XYZ file of C-alpha atoms in Angstrom:
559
model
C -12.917 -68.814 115.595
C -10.032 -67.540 117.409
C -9.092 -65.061 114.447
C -12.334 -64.305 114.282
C -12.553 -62.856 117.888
C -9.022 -61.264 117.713
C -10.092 -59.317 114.137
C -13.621 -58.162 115.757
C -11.707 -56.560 118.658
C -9.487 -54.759 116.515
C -12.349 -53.465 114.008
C -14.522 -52.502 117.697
C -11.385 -50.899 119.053
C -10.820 -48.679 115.684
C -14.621 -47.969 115.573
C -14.238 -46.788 119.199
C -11.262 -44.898 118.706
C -12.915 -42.666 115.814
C -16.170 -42.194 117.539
C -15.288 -41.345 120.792
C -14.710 -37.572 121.810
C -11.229 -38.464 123.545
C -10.512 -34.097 123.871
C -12.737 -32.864 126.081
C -12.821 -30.107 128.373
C -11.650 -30.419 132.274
C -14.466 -30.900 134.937
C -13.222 -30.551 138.487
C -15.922 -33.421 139.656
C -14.622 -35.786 137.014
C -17.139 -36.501 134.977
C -16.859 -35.853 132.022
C -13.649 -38.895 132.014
C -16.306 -41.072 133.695
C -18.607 -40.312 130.777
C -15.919 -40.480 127.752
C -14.884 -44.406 129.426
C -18.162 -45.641 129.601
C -19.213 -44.468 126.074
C -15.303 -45.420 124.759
C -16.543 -48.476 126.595
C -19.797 -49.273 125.316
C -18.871 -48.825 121.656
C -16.362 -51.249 122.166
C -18.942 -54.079 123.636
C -21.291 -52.820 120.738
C -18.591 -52.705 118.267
C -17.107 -56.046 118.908
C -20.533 -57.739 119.175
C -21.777 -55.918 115.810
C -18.738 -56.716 114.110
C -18.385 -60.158 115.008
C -22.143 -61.657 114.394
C -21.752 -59.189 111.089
C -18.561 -61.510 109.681
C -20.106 -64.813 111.146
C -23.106 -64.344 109.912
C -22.108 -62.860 106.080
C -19.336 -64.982 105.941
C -17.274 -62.266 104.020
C -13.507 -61.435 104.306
C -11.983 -59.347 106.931
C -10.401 -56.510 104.339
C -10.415 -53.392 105.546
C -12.129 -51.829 102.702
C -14.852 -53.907 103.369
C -15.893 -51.377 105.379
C -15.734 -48.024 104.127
C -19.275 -47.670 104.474
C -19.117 -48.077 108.589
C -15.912 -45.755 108.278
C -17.875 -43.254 107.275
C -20.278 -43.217 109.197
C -18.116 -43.496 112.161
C -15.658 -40.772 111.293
C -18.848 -38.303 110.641
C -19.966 -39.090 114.070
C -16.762 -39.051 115.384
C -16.315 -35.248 113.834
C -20.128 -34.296 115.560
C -19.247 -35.415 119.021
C -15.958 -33.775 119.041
C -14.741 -30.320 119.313
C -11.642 -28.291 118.751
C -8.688 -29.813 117.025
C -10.189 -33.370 117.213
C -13.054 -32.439 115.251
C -10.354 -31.120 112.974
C -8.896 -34.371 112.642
C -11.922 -36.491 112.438
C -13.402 -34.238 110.012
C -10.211 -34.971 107.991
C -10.545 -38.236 108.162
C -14.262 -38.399 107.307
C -13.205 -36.625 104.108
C -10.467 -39.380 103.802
C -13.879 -41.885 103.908
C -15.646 -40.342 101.541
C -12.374 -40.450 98.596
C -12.140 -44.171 100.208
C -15.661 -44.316 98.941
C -15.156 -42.831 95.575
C -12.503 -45.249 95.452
C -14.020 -48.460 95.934
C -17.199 -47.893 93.721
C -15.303 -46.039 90.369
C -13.034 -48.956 90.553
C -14.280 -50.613 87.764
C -14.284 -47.287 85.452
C -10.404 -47.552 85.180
C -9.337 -51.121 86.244
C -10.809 -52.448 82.564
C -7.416 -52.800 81.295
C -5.773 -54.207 84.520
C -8.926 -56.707 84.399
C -8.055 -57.748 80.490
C -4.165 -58.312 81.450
C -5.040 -60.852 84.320
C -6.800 -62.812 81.868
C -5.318 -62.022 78.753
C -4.860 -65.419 76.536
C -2.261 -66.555 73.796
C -3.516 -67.233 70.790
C -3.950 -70.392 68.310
C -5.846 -71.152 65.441
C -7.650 -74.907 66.118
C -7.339 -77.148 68.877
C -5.947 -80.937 68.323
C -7.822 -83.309 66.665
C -9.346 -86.063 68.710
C -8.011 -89.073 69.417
C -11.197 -91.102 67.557
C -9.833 -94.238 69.803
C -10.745 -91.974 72.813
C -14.293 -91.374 73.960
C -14.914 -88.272 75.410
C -16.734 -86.976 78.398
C -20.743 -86.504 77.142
C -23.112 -87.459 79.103
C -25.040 -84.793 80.490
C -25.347 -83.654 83.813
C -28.818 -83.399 83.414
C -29.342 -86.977 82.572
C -26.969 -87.610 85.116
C -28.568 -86.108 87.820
C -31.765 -87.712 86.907
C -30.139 -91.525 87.686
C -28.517 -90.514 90.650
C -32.220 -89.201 92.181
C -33.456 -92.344 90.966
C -30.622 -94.471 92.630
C -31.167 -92.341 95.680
C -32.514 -95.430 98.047
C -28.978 -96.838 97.969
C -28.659 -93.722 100.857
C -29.106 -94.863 104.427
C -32.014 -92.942 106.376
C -32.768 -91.394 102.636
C -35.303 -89.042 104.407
C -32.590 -86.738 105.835
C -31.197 -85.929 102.853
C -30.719 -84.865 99.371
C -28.514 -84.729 96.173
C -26.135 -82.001 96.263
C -24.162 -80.101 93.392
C -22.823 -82.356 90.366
C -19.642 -82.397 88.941
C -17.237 -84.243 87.198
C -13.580 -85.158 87.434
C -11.222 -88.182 86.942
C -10.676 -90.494 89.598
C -8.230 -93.356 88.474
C -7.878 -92.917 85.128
C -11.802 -92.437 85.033
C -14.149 -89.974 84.089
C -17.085 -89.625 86.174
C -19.812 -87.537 87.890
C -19.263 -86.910 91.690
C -22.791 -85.768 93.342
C -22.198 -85.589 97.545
C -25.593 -86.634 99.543
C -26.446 -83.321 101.822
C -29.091 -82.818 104.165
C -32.376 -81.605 103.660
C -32.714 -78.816 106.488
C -31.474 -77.906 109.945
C -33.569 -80.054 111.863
C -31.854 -83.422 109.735
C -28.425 -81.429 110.281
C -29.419 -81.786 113.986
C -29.902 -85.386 114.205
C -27.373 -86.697 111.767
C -24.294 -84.684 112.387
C -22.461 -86.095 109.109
C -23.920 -86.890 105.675
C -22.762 -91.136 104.543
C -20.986 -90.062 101.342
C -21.514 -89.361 98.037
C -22.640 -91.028 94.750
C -20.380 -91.727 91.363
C -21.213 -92.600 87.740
C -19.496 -92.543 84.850
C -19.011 -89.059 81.977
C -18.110 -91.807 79.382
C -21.134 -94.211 79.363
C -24.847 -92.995 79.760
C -25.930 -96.895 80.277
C -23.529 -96.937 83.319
C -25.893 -96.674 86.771
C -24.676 -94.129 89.762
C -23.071 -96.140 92.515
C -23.024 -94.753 96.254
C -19.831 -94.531 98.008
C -19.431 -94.332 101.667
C -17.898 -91.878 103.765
C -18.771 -89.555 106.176
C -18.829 -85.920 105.854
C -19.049 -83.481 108.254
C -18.332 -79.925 106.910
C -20.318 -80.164 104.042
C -22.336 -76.844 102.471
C -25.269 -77.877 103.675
C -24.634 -77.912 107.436
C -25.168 -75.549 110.107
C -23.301 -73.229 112.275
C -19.463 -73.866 112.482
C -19.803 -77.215 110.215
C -20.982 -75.387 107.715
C -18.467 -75.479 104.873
C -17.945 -72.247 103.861
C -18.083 -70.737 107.314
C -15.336 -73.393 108.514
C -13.162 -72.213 105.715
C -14.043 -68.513 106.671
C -13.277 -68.983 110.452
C -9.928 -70.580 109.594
C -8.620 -67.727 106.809
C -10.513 -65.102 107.939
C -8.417 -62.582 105.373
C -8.491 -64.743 102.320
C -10.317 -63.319 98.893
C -12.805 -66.758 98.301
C -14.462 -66.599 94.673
C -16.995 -69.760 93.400
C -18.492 -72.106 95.316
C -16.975 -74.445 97.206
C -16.650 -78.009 95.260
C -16.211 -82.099 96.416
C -12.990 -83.653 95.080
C -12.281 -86.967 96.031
C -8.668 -88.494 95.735
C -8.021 -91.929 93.992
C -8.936 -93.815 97.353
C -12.395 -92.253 97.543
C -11.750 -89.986 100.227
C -13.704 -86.531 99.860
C -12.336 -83.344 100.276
C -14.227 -79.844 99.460
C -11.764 -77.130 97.916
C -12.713 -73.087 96.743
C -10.803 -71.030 95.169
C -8.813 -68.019 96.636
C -7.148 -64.713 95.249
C -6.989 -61.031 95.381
C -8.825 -58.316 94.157
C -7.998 -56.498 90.776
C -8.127 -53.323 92.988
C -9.910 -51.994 95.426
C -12.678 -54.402 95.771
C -13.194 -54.813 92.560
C -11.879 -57.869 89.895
C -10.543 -61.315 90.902
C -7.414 -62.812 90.328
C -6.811 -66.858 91.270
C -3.651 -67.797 93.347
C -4.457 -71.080 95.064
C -7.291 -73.063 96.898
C -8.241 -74.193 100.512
C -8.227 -77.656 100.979
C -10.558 -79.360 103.532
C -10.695 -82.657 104.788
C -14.315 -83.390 104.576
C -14.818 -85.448 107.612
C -12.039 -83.761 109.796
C -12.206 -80.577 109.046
C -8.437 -80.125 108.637
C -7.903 -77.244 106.191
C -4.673 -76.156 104.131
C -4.051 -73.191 101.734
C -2.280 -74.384 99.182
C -0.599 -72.358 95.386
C -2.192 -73.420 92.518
C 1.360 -74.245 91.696
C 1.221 -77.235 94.395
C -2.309 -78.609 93.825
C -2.322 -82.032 94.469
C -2.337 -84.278 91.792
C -5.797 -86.253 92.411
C -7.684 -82.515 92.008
C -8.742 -81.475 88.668
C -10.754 -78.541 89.087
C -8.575 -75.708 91.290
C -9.540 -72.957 89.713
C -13.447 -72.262 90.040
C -16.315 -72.611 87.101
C -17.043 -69.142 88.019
C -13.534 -67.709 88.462
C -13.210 -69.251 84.765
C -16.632 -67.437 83.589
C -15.748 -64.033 85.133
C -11.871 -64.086 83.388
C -13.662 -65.013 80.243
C -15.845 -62.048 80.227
C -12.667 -59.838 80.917
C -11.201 -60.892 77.746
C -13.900 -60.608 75.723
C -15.331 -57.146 77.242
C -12.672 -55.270 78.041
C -10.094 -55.862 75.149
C -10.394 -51.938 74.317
C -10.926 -51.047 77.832
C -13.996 -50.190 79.933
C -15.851 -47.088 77.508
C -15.559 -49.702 74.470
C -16.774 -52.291 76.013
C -20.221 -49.922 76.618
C -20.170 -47.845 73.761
C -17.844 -48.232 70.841
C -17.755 -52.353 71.466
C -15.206 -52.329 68.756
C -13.329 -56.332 69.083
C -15.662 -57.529 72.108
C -16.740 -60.744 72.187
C -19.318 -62.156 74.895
C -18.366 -65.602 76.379
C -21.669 -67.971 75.893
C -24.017 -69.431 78.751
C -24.526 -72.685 77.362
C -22.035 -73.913 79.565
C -23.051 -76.581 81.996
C -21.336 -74.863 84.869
C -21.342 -71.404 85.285
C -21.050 -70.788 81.926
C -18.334 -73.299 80.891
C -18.047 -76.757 80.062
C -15.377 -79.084 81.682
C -13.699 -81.600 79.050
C -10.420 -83.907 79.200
C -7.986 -83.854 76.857
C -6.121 -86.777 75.726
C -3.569 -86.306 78.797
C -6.578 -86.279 81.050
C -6.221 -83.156 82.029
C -9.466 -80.861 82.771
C -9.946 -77.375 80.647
C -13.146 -75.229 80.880
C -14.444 -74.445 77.142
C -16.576 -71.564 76.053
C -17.069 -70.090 72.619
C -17.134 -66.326 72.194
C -19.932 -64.938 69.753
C -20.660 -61.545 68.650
C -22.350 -58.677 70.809
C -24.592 -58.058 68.061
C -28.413 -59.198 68.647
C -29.344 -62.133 65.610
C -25.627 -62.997 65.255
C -25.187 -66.853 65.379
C -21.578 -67.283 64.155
C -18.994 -68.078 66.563
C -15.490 -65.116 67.028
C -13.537 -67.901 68.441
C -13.300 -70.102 71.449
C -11.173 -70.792 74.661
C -9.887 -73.523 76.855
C -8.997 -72.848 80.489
C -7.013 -75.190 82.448
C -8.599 -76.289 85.905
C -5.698 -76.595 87.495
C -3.661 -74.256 86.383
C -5.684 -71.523 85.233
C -3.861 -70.742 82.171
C -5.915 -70.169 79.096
C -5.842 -70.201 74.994
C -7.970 -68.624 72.627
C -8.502 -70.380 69.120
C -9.676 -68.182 66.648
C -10.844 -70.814 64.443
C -10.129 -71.306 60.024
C -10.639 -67.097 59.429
C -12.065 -67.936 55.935
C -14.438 -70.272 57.292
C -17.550 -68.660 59.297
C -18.041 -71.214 62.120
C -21.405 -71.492 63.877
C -21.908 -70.862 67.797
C -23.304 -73.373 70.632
C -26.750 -71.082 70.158
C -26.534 -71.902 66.630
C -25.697 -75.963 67.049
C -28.698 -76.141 69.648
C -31.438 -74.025 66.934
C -30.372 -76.786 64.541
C -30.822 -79.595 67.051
C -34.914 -78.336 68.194
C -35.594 -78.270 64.296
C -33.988 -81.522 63.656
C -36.373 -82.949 66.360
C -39.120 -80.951 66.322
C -41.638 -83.142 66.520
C -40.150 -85.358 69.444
C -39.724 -81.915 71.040
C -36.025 -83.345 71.798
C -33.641 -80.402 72.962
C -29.633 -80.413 72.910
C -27.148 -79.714 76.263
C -23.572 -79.567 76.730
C -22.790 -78.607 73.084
C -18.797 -78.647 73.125
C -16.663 -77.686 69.846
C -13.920 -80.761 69.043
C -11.907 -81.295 66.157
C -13.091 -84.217 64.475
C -10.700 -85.391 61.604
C -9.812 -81.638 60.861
C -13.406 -80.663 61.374
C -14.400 -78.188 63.829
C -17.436 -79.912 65.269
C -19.930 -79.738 68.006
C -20.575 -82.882 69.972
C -23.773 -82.402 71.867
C -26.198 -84.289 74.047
C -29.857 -84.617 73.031
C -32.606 -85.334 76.015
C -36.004 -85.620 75.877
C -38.959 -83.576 77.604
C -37.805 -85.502 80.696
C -34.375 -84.843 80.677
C -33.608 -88.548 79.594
C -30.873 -88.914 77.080
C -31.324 -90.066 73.762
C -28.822 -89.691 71.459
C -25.203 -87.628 70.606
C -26.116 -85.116 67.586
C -22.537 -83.693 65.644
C -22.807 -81.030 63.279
C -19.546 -79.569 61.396
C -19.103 -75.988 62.709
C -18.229 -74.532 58.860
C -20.981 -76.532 57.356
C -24.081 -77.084 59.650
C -25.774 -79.081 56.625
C -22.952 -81.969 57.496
C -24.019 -83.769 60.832
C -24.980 -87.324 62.190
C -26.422 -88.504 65.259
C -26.822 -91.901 67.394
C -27.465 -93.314 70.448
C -23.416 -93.321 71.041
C -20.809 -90.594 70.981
C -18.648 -93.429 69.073
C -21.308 -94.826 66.925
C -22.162 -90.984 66.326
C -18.305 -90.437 65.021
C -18.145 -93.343 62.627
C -21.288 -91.795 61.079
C -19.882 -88.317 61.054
C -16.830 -89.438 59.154
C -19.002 -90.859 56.750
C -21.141 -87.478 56.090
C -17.649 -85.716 56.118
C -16.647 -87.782 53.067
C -19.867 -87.615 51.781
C -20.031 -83.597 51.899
C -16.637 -83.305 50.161
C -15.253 -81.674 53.779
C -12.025 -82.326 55.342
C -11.180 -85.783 57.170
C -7.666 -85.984 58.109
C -7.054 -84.324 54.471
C -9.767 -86.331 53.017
C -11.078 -83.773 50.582
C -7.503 -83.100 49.703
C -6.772 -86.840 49.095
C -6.012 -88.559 45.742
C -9.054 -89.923 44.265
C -7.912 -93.576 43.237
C -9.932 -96.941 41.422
C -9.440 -100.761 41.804
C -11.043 -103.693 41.883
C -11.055 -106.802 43.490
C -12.667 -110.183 45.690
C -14.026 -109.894 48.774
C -12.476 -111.385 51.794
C -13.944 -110.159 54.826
C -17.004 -108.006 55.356
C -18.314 -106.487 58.581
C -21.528 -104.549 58.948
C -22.863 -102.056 61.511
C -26.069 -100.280 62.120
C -25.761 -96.962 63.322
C -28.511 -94.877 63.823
C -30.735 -95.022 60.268
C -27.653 -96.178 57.985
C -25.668 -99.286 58.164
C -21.525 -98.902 57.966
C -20.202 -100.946 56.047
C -16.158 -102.424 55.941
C -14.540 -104.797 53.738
C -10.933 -106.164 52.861
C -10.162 -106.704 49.348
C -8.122 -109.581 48.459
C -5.635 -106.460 47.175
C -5.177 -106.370 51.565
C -6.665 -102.721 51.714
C -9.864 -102.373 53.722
C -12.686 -100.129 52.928
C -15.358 -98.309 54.524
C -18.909 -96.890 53.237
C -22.022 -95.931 54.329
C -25.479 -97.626 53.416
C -26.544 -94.387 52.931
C -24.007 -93.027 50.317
C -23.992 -96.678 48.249
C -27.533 -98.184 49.141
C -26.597 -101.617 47.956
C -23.607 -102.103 49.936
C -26.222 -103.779 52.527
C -26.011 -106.661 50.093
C -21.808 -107.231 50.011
C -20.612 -110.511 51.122
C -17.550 -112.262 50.988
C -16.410 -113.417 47.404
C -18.300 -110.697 45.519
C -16.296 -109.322 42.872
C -16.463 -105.041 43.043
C -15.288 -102.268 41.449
C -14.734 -99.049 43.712
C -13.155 -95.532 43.521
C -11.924 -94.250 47.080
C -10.015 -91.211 48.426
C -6.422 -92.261 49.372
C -5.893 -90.735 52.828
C -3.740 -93.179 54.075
C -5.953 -94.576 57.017
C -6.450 -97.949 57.836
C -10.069 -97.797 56.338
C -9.823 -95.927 53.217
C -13.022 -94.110 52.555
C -15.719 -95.361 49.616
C -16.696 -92.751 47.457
C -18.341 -95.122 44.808
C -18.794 -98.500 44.695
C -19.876 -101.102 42.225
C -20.452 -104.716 43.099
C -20.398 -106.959 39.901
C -23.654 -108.901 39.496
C -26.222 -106.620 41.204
C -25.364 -103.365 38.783
């Protein structure tokens, strides 16, 4: 609050300075001092006052071109009021305001290509296949949300408050949904003082059920006055650049902390580069500014959702500069909005670390395929572009969604989250499927090249093993699949394990040859029938794995 006060006074005494005639002509009663102090005076009070409920109230950054618009309206008045070589001056400086002015709002006609540079990518073709041991982070935070409210009477004195903003992160080795509890309106800020935590549920397992962890928060985004969150952070840096919202980490003992993003402008006012965070102890209050260089380890999300959204639309606007971008539009792409925050997706990679993804399509109206796609790390900021297989055209999210409402029609079932993997050399989107309720019902992939390949089940896992299976099936790439030796034998078998997923049963087998095999129900109908000691006669791709795909199979005494 302090550097609040002390920044006011200095604005008030500037504002005072400019509008008050300080020349004026001798009076031999002494007046006309008398008059020039109390105006000087009361411009100061006014100024100061104005000023300070202004940034308190606003919450915006003391920079002094935050206020070119009072500039010149002070320097005009300032060059009325005076005479002689002051209103020389303050005429001067009015003109001064008004190239300020021009400044500030044709900023973004010529910063285009300072705008691309700051978030200006490397380039790579395909990201890393998945680990298929690995399961990634799909449940929606739709679905999500909808257990937590339903969890909610875990909350003590549940009438005073409400679910706040969801988001996910790791937290021991775990991938999970953080959602804090914040109150429900001033008059519940007024009696409770602090909120009793937050709840947690897993980004792995829909079945999981939220859990609610307490501990007290005080400065929290939903509280009043100087607990509110963002005006704590704003008294305490009063001239730091804050872009996104603010957003709950908690470290690996469960203790909350609330972190935004800060940066500088591109120029003028315009543009926004990331350099760091502010760190605030949610119960305390204790806040810390800290490089994005020396983020603490437990935080996986430094750099904003929407810091990540606006770079992404630099890159894929402004690649020619800012006239191409309106007219021309030669090599723009547009970032989608079928992110789940902001317009990006969070996902892990096998490291656990957190990258934003969003796929770039073209600015053309009816266009479905996809330009390419990028991953932005959350703590570091640092992004790559994959352009994707050049002679393949992939699909976009848009696209992967269209397919998902015809799929299900009927059921009236609609897809979130869609997020591009690379399953066994596939570029593939993984996406969530909820009902008119928003309650999930099962994982829908579709290959990216070839949208007539795709599986679905009630598991992201149980979805994969069915995947690979319409990969084989559709002649398309699994770990060099297509490519892979087509080979026969025949044999007894030994062992034989069988697995519904979705409207197909998997089936695997060992041969008494000590190779096991996998196929689908679906591709060899009969293979529901296999059982230990059946002789068979098969033909598989050899691709090395440890369950060598089926393409045809035989078993001796049925065919």
């Amino acid at each position: 609050m302090t550097k609040l006060l002390i920044a006011s006074a200095v604005i008030a005494l500037i504002a005072s300075v400019l509008l008050t005639p300080l020349i004026t002509k001798k009076r031999e009663d002494g007046q006309s001092k008398k008059v020039i102090g109390y105006f000087f005076i009361g411009a100061f009070i006014l100024g100061f006052l104005a000023t300070g409920i202004t940034l308190y109230v606003t919450k915006i950054d003391v920079n002094w071109l935050v206020f070119w618009p009072a500039i010149i309206l002070l320097t005009l008045g300032g060059a009325l009021l005076a005479s002689g070589i002051e209103r020389k001056i303050k005429g001067t400086l009015f003109l001064a305001s008004l190239v300020v002015a021009a400044y500030v709002l044709s900023a973004p006609l010529w910063n285009a290509n300072d705008k691309f540079k700051s978030a200006e990518m490397k380039e790579e073709v395909e990201i890393k296949p998945f680990d298929e041991t690995q399961t990634p982070a799909s449940v929606p935070p739709k679905f999500v949300r909808n257990k937590m409210k339903k969890a909610f009477g875990q909350v003590p004195n549940t009438s005073y408050y409400e679910l706040g903003r969801l988001q996910i992160q790791k937290v021991n080795g775990e991938y999970v949904y953080i959602a804090p509890v914040e109150f429900s309106g001033f008059f519940k800020w007024m009696n409770g003082d602090t909120t009793p935590g937050y709840f947690t549920m897993s980004a792995t397992d829909s079945a999981d059920n939220p859990k609610f962890v307490a501990q007290e928060m005080k400065y929290i985004p939903s509280a009043y006055l100087n607990a509110n969150l963002e005006r704590h952070m704003r008294l305490q840096h009063p001239f730091l650049i804050f872009y996104g919202d603010v957003q709950l980490e908690v470290d690996d003992d469960g203790k909350p902390y609330y972190i935004r993003s800060y940066g500088e402008f591109i120029s003028a006012r315009n543009g926004f580069d990331v350099q760091g965070i502010v760190l605030v102890d949610a119960l305390s209050g204790k806040s810390e500014v800290v490089k994005l260089a020396d983020v603490p380890e437990f935080i996986d999300g430094a750099v904003s959702p929407e810091t990540v959204s606006l770079q992404n639309s630099y890159f894929g606007k402004y690649v020619h500069g800012y006239w191409n971008s309106m007219f021309g539009k030669k090599d723009v792409k547009l970032p989608s909005d079928e992110g789940t925050e902001s317009n990006v997706s969070p996902i892990f990679d096998e490291a656990g670390d957190m990258y934003y993804f969003t796929d770039f399509t073209s600015p053309k109206e009816g266009v479905d395929s996809m330009l390419g796609y990028s991953l932005t790390n959350a703590r570091t900021g640092q992004a790559t572009y994959y352009t994707g297989n050049q002679d393949a055209s992939y699909m976009d999210s848009q696209g992967a969604l269209q397919i998902i409402e015809k799929k299900f029609i009927e059921k009236k079932w609609t897809g979130e989250m869609p997020v591009l993997y690379n399953f066994y050399g596939e570029a593939s989107w993984l996406t969530a499927v909820l009902d008119a309720n928003g309650f999930l019902q099962n994982y829908f992939i579709v290959s990216a090249a070839n949208p007539e390949i795709s599986a679905f089940a009630t598991t992201p896992k149980e979805a994969l093993k069915l995947y690979k299976t319409a990969l084989n099936r559709g002649g398309s790439s699994v770990e060099g699949s297509s490519n892979a030796e087509e080979k026969d034998t025949s044999g007894k078998v030994l062992r034989v394990h069988k697995e519904r997923l979705g409207d197909f049963t998997l089936v695997s087998f060992l041969l008494d040859n000590g190779e096991n095999y996998l196929v689908s129900a679906e591709t060899e109908p009969l293979a529901i029938y296999l059982q230990a000691g059946d002789e068979v006669i098969l033909t598989y791709g050899d691709t090395g794995e440890q369950f060598l795909p089926v393409r045809t199979l035989i078993i001796k005494g049925l065919q």
